[in-house]
Short mmCIF file of C-alpha atoms in Angstrom, two decimals:
data_model
loop_
_atom_site.label_atom_id
_atom_site.label_comp_id
_atom_site.label_asym_id
_atom_site.label_seq_id
_atom_site.Cartn_x
_atom_site.Cartn_y
_atom_site.Cartn_z
CA MET U 1 -40.56 -7.14 -105.95
CA PRO U 2 -40.30 -3.70 -104.33
CA THR U 3 -36.66 -3.70 -103.21
CA LEU U 4 -35.28 -4.08 -106.71
CA GLU U 5 -37.13 -0.92 -107.76
CA SER U 6 -35.72 1.20 -104.82
CA PRO U 7 -32.94 3.63 -105.72
CA PRO U 8 -29.79 1.69 -106.46
CA ALA U 9 -27.47 4.14 -104.64
CA GLN U 10 -26.67 3.16 -101.06
CA PRO U 11 -27.07 6.00 -98.60
CA GLN U 12 -23.50 6.97 -97.61
CA VAL U 13 -24.24 8.47 -94.24
CA ILE U 14 -24.46 6.71 -90.88
CA ASN U 15 -25.01 8.39 -87.69
CA PRO U 16 -21.76 8.43 -85.67
CA LYS U 17 -23.76 8.30 -82.46
CA LEU U 18 -24.82 4.77 -83.53
CA ILE U 19 -21.22 3.69 -84.00
CA ILE U 20 -19.42 4.91 -80.92
CA PRO U 21 -21.20 2.49 -78.48
CA PHE U 22 -20.20 -0.41 -80.67
CA VAL U 23 -16.56 0.67 -80.73
CA ASN U 24 -16.58 1.11 -76.94
CA SER U 25 -18.21 -2.26 -76.41
CA VAL U 26 -15.86 -4.08 -78.72
CA ARG U 27 -12.84 -2.73 -76.76
CA GLN U 28 -14.52 -3.53 -73.40
CA VAL U 29 -15.56 -7.05 -74.30
CA PHE U 30 -12.21 -8.04 -75.72
CA THR U 31 -10.30 -6.46 -72.85
CA THR U 32 -12.44 -8.01 -70.06
CA MET U 33 -13.52 -11.32 -71.66
CA VAL U 34 -10.68 -12.26 -73.87
CA GLY U 35 -7.86 -10.41 -72.20
CA VAL U 36 -6.56 -8.64 -75.31
CA THR U 37 -6.22 -4.98 -76.22
CA THR U 38 -8.10 -4.05 -79.39
CA THR U 39 -6.78 -1.43 -81.72
CA VAL U 40 -9.69 0.10 -83.69
CA GLY U 41 -8.83 1.29 -87.24
CA ARG U 42 -10.61 3.96 -89.30
CA PRO U 43 -14.15 2.95 -90.09
CA HIS U 44 -15.24 2.96 -93.68
CA ILE U 45 -18.41 2.46 -95.65
CA LYS U 46 -18.62 -0.94 -97.20
CA GLN U 47 -19.27 -0.43 -100.94
CA ILE U 48 -19.28 -3.97 -102.18
CA PRO U 49 -19.26 -7.32 -100.29
CA ALA U 50 -15.57 -7.71 -101.17
CA ALA U 51 -14.03 -8.28 -97.81
CA SER U 52 -14.37 -11.93 -96.95
CA TYR U 53 -13.90 -13.87 -93.81
CA ASP U 54 -13.98 -17.43 -92.49
CA VAL U 55 -16.04 -17.07 -89.33
CA SER U 56 -18.87 -14.51 -88.78
CA SER U 57 -21.54 -13.94 -86.27
CA ILE U 58 -24.68 -12.04 -87.19
CA ILE U 59 -26.91 -10.35 -84.72
CA GLY U 60 -30.18 -8.80 -86.06
CA PHE U 61 -31.78 -5.58 -84.72
CA SER U 62 -35.45 -4.72 -84.81
CA GLY U 63 -37.54 -2.05 -83.14
CA ASP U 64 -36.17 1.50 -83.06
CA LEU U 65 -32.95 0.12 -84.63
CA VAL U 66 -33.24 -1.88 -87.84
CA GLY U 67 -30.51 -3.94 -89.43
CA SER U 68 -27.63 -6.17 -88.33
CA VAL U 69 -24.26 -6.20 -86.71
CA VAL U 70 -21.64 -8.74 -87.86
CA VAL U 71 -18.41 -9.63 -86.20
CA SER U 72 -16.14 -11.36 -88.70
CA PHE U 73 -12.85 -13.16 -88.18
CA GLN U 74 -10.18 -14.93 -90.20
CA MET U 75 -10.10 -18.54 -88.90
CA GLU U 76 -6.61 -18.29 -87.16
CA ALA U 77 -7.74 -15.21 -85.25
CA ALA U 78 -11.00 -16.83 -84.30
CA LYS U 79 -9.27 -19.90 -82.94
CA LYS U 80 -6.78 -17.91 -80.86
CA LEU U 81 -9.49 -15.46 -79.52
CA VAL U 82 -11.85 -18.27 -78.71
CA GLU U 83 -9.10 -20.22 -76.86
CA ALA U 84 -8.35 -17.09 -74.75
CA PHE U 85 -12.10 -16.48 -74.16
CA ALA U 86 -13.05 -19.99 -73.22
CA GLY U 87 -9.83 -21.08 -71.63
CA SER U 88 -9.41 -24.16 -73.83
CA VAL U 89 -8.66 -25.06 -77.48
CA MET U 90 -11.84 -25.64 -79.43
CA ASP U 91 -12.51 -27.43 -82.71
CA PRO U 92 -13.90 -24.77 -85.07
CA LEU U 93 -16.53 -27.36 -86.23
CA SER U 94 -17.81 -27.92 -82.73
CA PRO U 95 -21.02 -26.27 -81.39
CA ASP U 96 -19.00 -24.90 -78.48
CA PHE U 97 -16.69 -22.93 -80.89
CA CYS U 98 -19.82 -21.44 -82.56
CA ASP U 99 -21.32 -20.66 -79.14
CA ALA U 100 -18.23 -18.88 -78.10
CA ILE U 101 -18.05 -16.67 -81.24
CA GLY U 102 -21.80 -16.02 -80.93
CA GLU U 103 -21.51 -15.13 -77.28
CA LEU U 104 -18.71 -12.56 -77.98
CA SER U 105 -20.91 -10.84 -80.59
CA ASN U 106 -23.91 -11.07 -78.29
CA MET U 107 -21.99 -9.22 -75.53
CA ILE U 108 -20.78 -6.55 -78.06
CA SER U 109 -24.26 -5.89 -79.45
CA GLY U 110 -26.07 -6.23 -76.05
CA SER U 111 -23.70 -3.72 -74.31
CA ALA U 112 -23.93 -1.24 -77.28
CA LYS U 113 -27.72 -1.50 -77.40
CA LYS U 114 -27.76 -0.64 -73.70
CA ASP U 115 -25.56 2.39 -74.19
CA LEU U 116 -27.65 3.63 -77.11
CA GLY U 117 -30.76 3.66 -74.90
CA VAL U 118 -33.04 2.62 -77.63
CA ASN U 119 -36.17 0.40 -77.65
CA ALA U 120 -34.75 -2.32 -79.81
CA SER U 121 -34.66 -6.08 -79.78
CA ILE U 122 -31.58 -8.14 -80.73
CA THR U 123 -31.76 -11.65 -82.07
CA VAL U 124 -29.80 -14.71 -80.98
CA PRO U 125 -26.54 -14.91 -82.92
CA SER U 126 -26.20 -16.94 -86.15
CA VAL U 127 -22.61 -18.09 -86.73
CA ILE U 128 -21.31 -18.65 -90.23
CA ILE U 129 -18.41 -20.93 -90.81
CA GLY U 130 -16.95 -21.10 -94.36
CA ALA U 131 -13.79 -20.03 -95.92
CA ASN U 132 -14.03 -16.66 -97.77
CA HIS U 133 -17.68 -15.97 -97.36
CA SER U 134 -19.20 -12.47 -97.66
CA ILE U 135 -22.35 -11.00 -96.23
CA ALA U 136 -24.62 -8.65 -97.99
CA ARG U 137 -27.60 -6.64 -96.62
CA LEU U 138 -30.46 -4.77 -98.24
CA LYS U 139 -29.41 -1.77 -100.18
CA ASP U 140 -31.33 0.82 -98.10
CA VAL U 141 -29.25 0.35 -94.93
CA PRO U 142 -25.63 1.48 -95.16
CA CYS U 143 -22.83 -0.76 -93.77
CA LEU U 144 -19.95 0.67 -91.78
CA VAL U 145 -16.84 -1.54 -91.41
CA VAL U 146 -14.86 -1.08 -88.28
CA PRO U 147 -11.43 -2.84 -88.69
CA CYS U 148 -10.08 -4.22 -85.37
CA SER U 149 -6.71 -5.66 -84.65
CA THR U 150 -5.42 -7.56 -81.67
CA PRO U 151 -2.11 -9.36 -80.84
CA MET U 152 -4.06 -12.60 -81.62
CA GLY U 153 -5.22 -11.52 -85.08
CA ASP U 154 -7.63 -9.22 -86.77
CA PHE U 155 -11.33 -9.01 -87.11
CA ALA U 156 -13.93 -6.59 -88.30
CA VAL U 157 -17.26 -5.30 -86.98
CA GLU U 158 -19.75 -4.52 -89.75
CA ILE U 159 -22.47 -2.27 -88.58
CA SER U 160 -25.50 -2.01 -90.77
CA ILE U 161 -28.23 -0.42 -88.76
CA LYS U 162 -30.52 2.54 -89.09
CA GLN U 163 -32.56 4.32 -86.51
CA VAL U 164 -36.28 4.35 -87.09
CA ASN U 165 -37.18 6.37 -84.01
CA LYS U 166 -35.11 8.80 -81.94
CA PRO U 167 -33.69 7.43 -78.70
CA ALA U 168 -35.76 8.25 -75.51
CA MET T 1 -19.49 -17.21 -70.47
CA PRO T 2 -22.90 -18.47 -69.53
CA THR T 3 -23.89 -20.25 -72.73
CA LEU T 4 -21.01 -22.73 -72.49
CA GLU T 5 -22.27 -23.74 -69.15
CA SER T 6 -25.79 -24.43 -70.24
CA PRO T 7 -26.85 -28.06 -70.70
CA PRO T 8 -24.99 -29.35 -73.71
CA ALA T 9 -27.79 -31.50 -75.16
CA GLN T 10 -29.97 -29.64 -77.75
CA PRO T 11 -33.69 -29.87 -77.18
CA GLN T 12 -34.98 -32.29 -79.80
CA VAL T 13 -38.54 -31.10 -79.94
CA ILE T 14 -39.95 -28.24 -81.93
CA ASN T 15 -43.55 -27.32 -81.99
CA PRO T 16 -45.14 -28.33 -85.41
CA LYS T 17 -47.54 -25.43 -85.08
CA LEU T 18 -44.44 -23.17 -85.63
CA ILE T 19 -43.35 -25.10 -88.73
CA ILE T 20 -46.57 -25.45 -90.81
CA PRO T 21 -46.89 -21.67 -91.59
CA PHE T 22 -43.34 -21.67 -92.97
CA VAL T 23 -43.96 -24.71 -95.20
CA ASN T 24 -47.12 -23.06 -96.48
CA SER T 25 -45.48 -19.71 -97.14
CA VAL T 26 -42.43 -21.40 -98.92
CA ARG T 27 -44.93 -23.06 -101.31
CA GLN T 28 -46.90 -19.97 -101.79
CA VAL T 29 -44.02 -17.58 -102.35
CA PHE T 30 -42.23 -19.86 -104.82
CA THR T 31 -45.48 -20.59 -106.72
CA THR T 32 -46.63 -16.98 -106.94
CA MET T 33 -43.34 -15.07 -107.15
CA VAL T 34 -40.92 -17.50 -108.89
CA GLY T 35 -43.54 -19.59 -110.81
CA VAL T 36 -42.20 -22.99 -109.69
CA THR T 37 -43.84 -25.69 -107.71
CA THR T 38 -42.00 -26.70 -104.52
CA THR T 39 -41.90 -30.22 -103.27
CA VAL T 40 -41.34 -30.23 -99.54
CA GLY T 41 -39.42 -33.18 -98.10
CA ARG T 42 -39.48 -34.67 -94.61
CA PRO T 43 -38.23 -32.16 -92.11
CA HIS T 44 -35.47 -33.28 -89.75
CA ILE T 45 -33.70 -31.83 -86.81
CA LYS T 46 -30.22 -30.51 -87.64
CA GLN T 47 -27.73 -32.30 -85.37
CA ILE T 48 -24.44 -30.75 -86.62
CA PRO T 49 -23.77 -27.91 -89.00
CA ALA T 50 -22.94 -30.48 -91.70
CA ALA T 51 -25.12 -29.41 -94.58
CA SER T 52 -23.47 -26.61 -96.46
CA TYR T 53 -24.69 -24.26 -99.10
CA ASP T 54 -23.39 -21.51 -101.38
CA VAL T 55 -26.04 -18.78 -100.79
CA SER T 56 -28.07 -18.27 -97.59
CA SER T 57 -30.36 -15.57 -96.38
CA ILE T 58 -30.82 -15.20 -92.64
CA ILE T 59 -33.86 -13.53 -90.98
CA GLY T 60 -33.80 -13.03 -87.20
CA PHE T 61 -36.86 -13.19 -84.94
CA SER T 62 -37.30 -11.44 -81.68
CA GLY T 63 -40.29 -10.87 -79.41
CA ASP T 64 -42.67 -13.75 -78.76
CA LEU T 65 -40.58 -15.80 -81.24
CA VAL T 66 -36.87 -15.95 -80.74
CA GLY T 67 -34.28 -17.32 -83.18
CA SER T 68 -33.71 -17.29 -86.96
CA VAL T 69 -34.96 -18.74 -90.20
CA VAL T 70 -32.43 -19.35 -92.98
CA VAL T 71 -33.16 -20.14 -96.65
CA SER T 72 -30.15 -21.74 -98.19
CA PHE T 73 -29.43 -22.63 -101.79
CA GLN T 74 -26.77 -24.24 -103.91
CA MET T 75 -25.45 -21.63 -106.28
CA GLU T 76 -26.90 -23.02 -109.52
CA ALA T 77 -30.32 -23.26 -107.95
CA ALA T 78 -30.07 -19.68 -106.56
CA LYS T 79 -29.07 -18.31 -109.98
CA LYS T 80 -32.01 -20.01 -111.81
CA LEU T 81 -34.62 -19.16 -109.08
CA VAL T 82 -33.46 -15.51 -108.95
CA GLU T 83 -33.65 -15.27 -112.78
CA ALA T 84 -37.25 -16.57 -112.70
CA PHE T 85 -38.08 -14.27 -109.75
CA ALA T 86 -36.55 -11.03 -111.10
CA GLY T 87 -37.04 -11.76 -114.76
CA SER T 88 -33.39 -11.28 -115.71
CA VAL T 89 -30.03 -13.04 -115.29
CA MET T 90 -28.20 -11.58 -112.35
CA ASP T 91 -24.48 -11.70 -111.38
CA PRO T 92 -24.27 -13.52 -108.02
CA LEU T 93 -21.74 -10.93 -106.84
CA SER T 94 -24.23 -8.01 -107.54
CA PRO T 95 -26.24 -6.33 -104.72
CA ASP T 96 -29.34 -7.02 -106.87
CA PHE T 97 -28.78 -10.73 -106.59
CA CYS T 98 -28.44 -10.53 -102.91
CA ASP T 99 -31.48 -8.36 -102.66
CA ALA T 100 -33.55 -10.86 -104.68
CA ILE T 101 -32.49 -13.71 -102.44
CA GLY T 102 -33.09 -11.59 -99.30
CA GLU T 103 -36.56 -10.56 -100.61
CA LEU T 104 -37.60 -14.15 -101.16
CA SER T 105 -36.69 -15.09 -97.60
CA ASN T 106 -38.29 -11.92 -96.30
CA MET T 107 -41.61 -12.81 -97.94
CA ILE T 108 -41.44 -16.39 -96.61
CA SER T 109 -40.72 -15.23 -93.00
CA GLY T 110 -43.11 -12.34 -93.21
CA SER T 111 -46.05 -14.37 -94.39
CA ALA T 112 -45.31 -17.15 -91.89
CA LYS T 113 -45.17 -14.67 -89.03
CA LYS T 114 -48.50 -13.27 -90.07
CA ASP T 115 -50.07 -16.69 -90.06
CA LEU T 116 -48.58 -17.51 -86.66
CA GLY T 117 -50.38 -14.52 -85.21
CA VAL T 118 -47.56 -13.78 -82.78
CA ASN T 119 -46.17 -10.51 -81.45
CA ALA T 120 -42.68 -10.89 -83.06
CA SER T 121 -40.30 -8.70 -85.07
CA ILE T 122 -38.28 -9.90 -87.94
CA THR T 123 -34.93 -8.33 -89.02
CA VAL T 124 -33.91 -7.32 -92.52
CA PRO T 125 -32.20 -10.28 -94.31
CA SER T 126 -28.48 -10.82 -94.29
CA VAL T 127 -27.38 -12.71 -97.36
CA ILE T 128 -24.27 -14.92 -97.20
CA ILE T 129 -22.35 -15.81 -100.35
CA GLY T 130 -19.57 -18.34 -100.13
CA ALA T 131 -19.05 -21.83 -101.34
CA ASN T 132 -19.84 -24.55 -98.72
CA HIS T 133 -20.57 -22.36 -95.68
CA SER T 134 -22.57 -23.62 -92.79
CA ILE T 135 -24.61 -21.76 -90.19
CA ALA T 136 -24.87 -22.58 -86.51
CA ARG T 137 -27.05 -21.25 -83.82
CA LEU T 138 -26.99 -21.23 -80.12
CA LYS T 139 -27.50 -24.64 -78.56
CA ASP T 140 -30.76 -23.86 -76.65
CA VAL T 141 -32.79 -23.31 -79.80
CA PRO T 142 -33.43 -26.51 -81.95
CA CYS T 143 -33.03 -26.25 -85.70
CA LEU T 144 -35.39 -27.94 -88.07
CA VAL T 145 -34.32 -28.44 -91.64
CA VAL T 146 -37.03 -28.42 -94.31
CA PRO T 147 -35.68 -29.81 -97.54
CA CYS T 148 -37.39 -28.33 -100.64
CA SER T 149 -36.98 -29.18 -104.31
CA THR T 150 -38.09 -27.45 -107.41
CA PRO T 151 -37.55 -28.04 -111.12
CA MET T 152 -34.81 -25.28 -110.98
CA GLY T 153 -32.91 -26.96 -108.15
CA ASP T 154 -33.08 -27.64 -104.45
CA PHE T 155 -32.91 -25.45 -101.43
CA ALA T 156 -33.51 -25.85 -97.69
CA VAL T 157 -35.38 -23.82 -95.08
CA GLU T 158 -33.77 -24.03 -91.61
CA ILE T 159 -36.07 -23.03 -88.88
CA SER T 160 -34.50 -22.38 -85.51
CA ILE T 161 -37.04 -20.46 -83.45
CA LYS T 162 -38.69 -21.00 -80.15
CA GLN T 163 -41.84 -19.47 -78.76
CA VAL T 164 -41.35 -17.39 -75.64
CA ASN T 165 -44.97 -16.40 -75.24
CA LYS T 166 -48.15 -18.14 -76.41
CA PRO T 167 -49.82 -16.57 -79.46
CA ALA T 168 -52.80 -14.30 -78.80
#
């Protein structure tokens, strides 16, 4: 079981060049697709899986970038943002609601990946619905939390990726 | 928002050749790494995100295989299986517990990917902790649930992948 024998301390550095494209794409996607202005707070390293949310969308990265990017919402914010995005009220238990949340995160990660200019693949989104869940990753990839607020509610983007090869 | 305009019906077929390597690797990983025999129940297509769990590990696939594979546990089963796997009792809120759950799912997906002989990448695991959460995927990839039971408790493997290219 190799991962349990790896050093317990999480690396506390994350390359800012990896983060800026995500901050830009979050702002752009929510402005153009949802019609809300996003205020981005001070990013911080996630030490423990303490912050918990009701709705999260996970996109995995592989290739030159390894890890995952999660967009997490409280339920009320998710409902309002999805309504503005899709143009109609959606039941949070419906597949369409999950699709809308997944599509927002897909646009954020897809656009950021393009800006980064790396040879990486992203997975289709997995959308988690469940009050107060938390998401943990393997210890060797640091996780940066970017808090975001909008007039419709707050959300967070959790970026837990590392670069395996330099960008072209 | 293209995905909401795609056909609403989920494809109800999934290639059995994609499933068998996962069933084999689940049996093998739990026998060799956890020391329990796994009884695999009848797989069924997941229609709605109804089944809910307490602990899940998501691994994303990209390349010739697209989608995700999730291993989901009730908390009591997860605690007992992790204890048998790691050789010590672990706090479910600790990073080591999440690492152990993630490592089990990583071995299952890694071994199945090898057997499939496809050119696909898998992501590092994301581990979700939260009572009664459910996981949804995009509608164009069917999700097959493989129920598994062990003397230490039950779990499920949810396979939601499609093949983009034929294996070599």
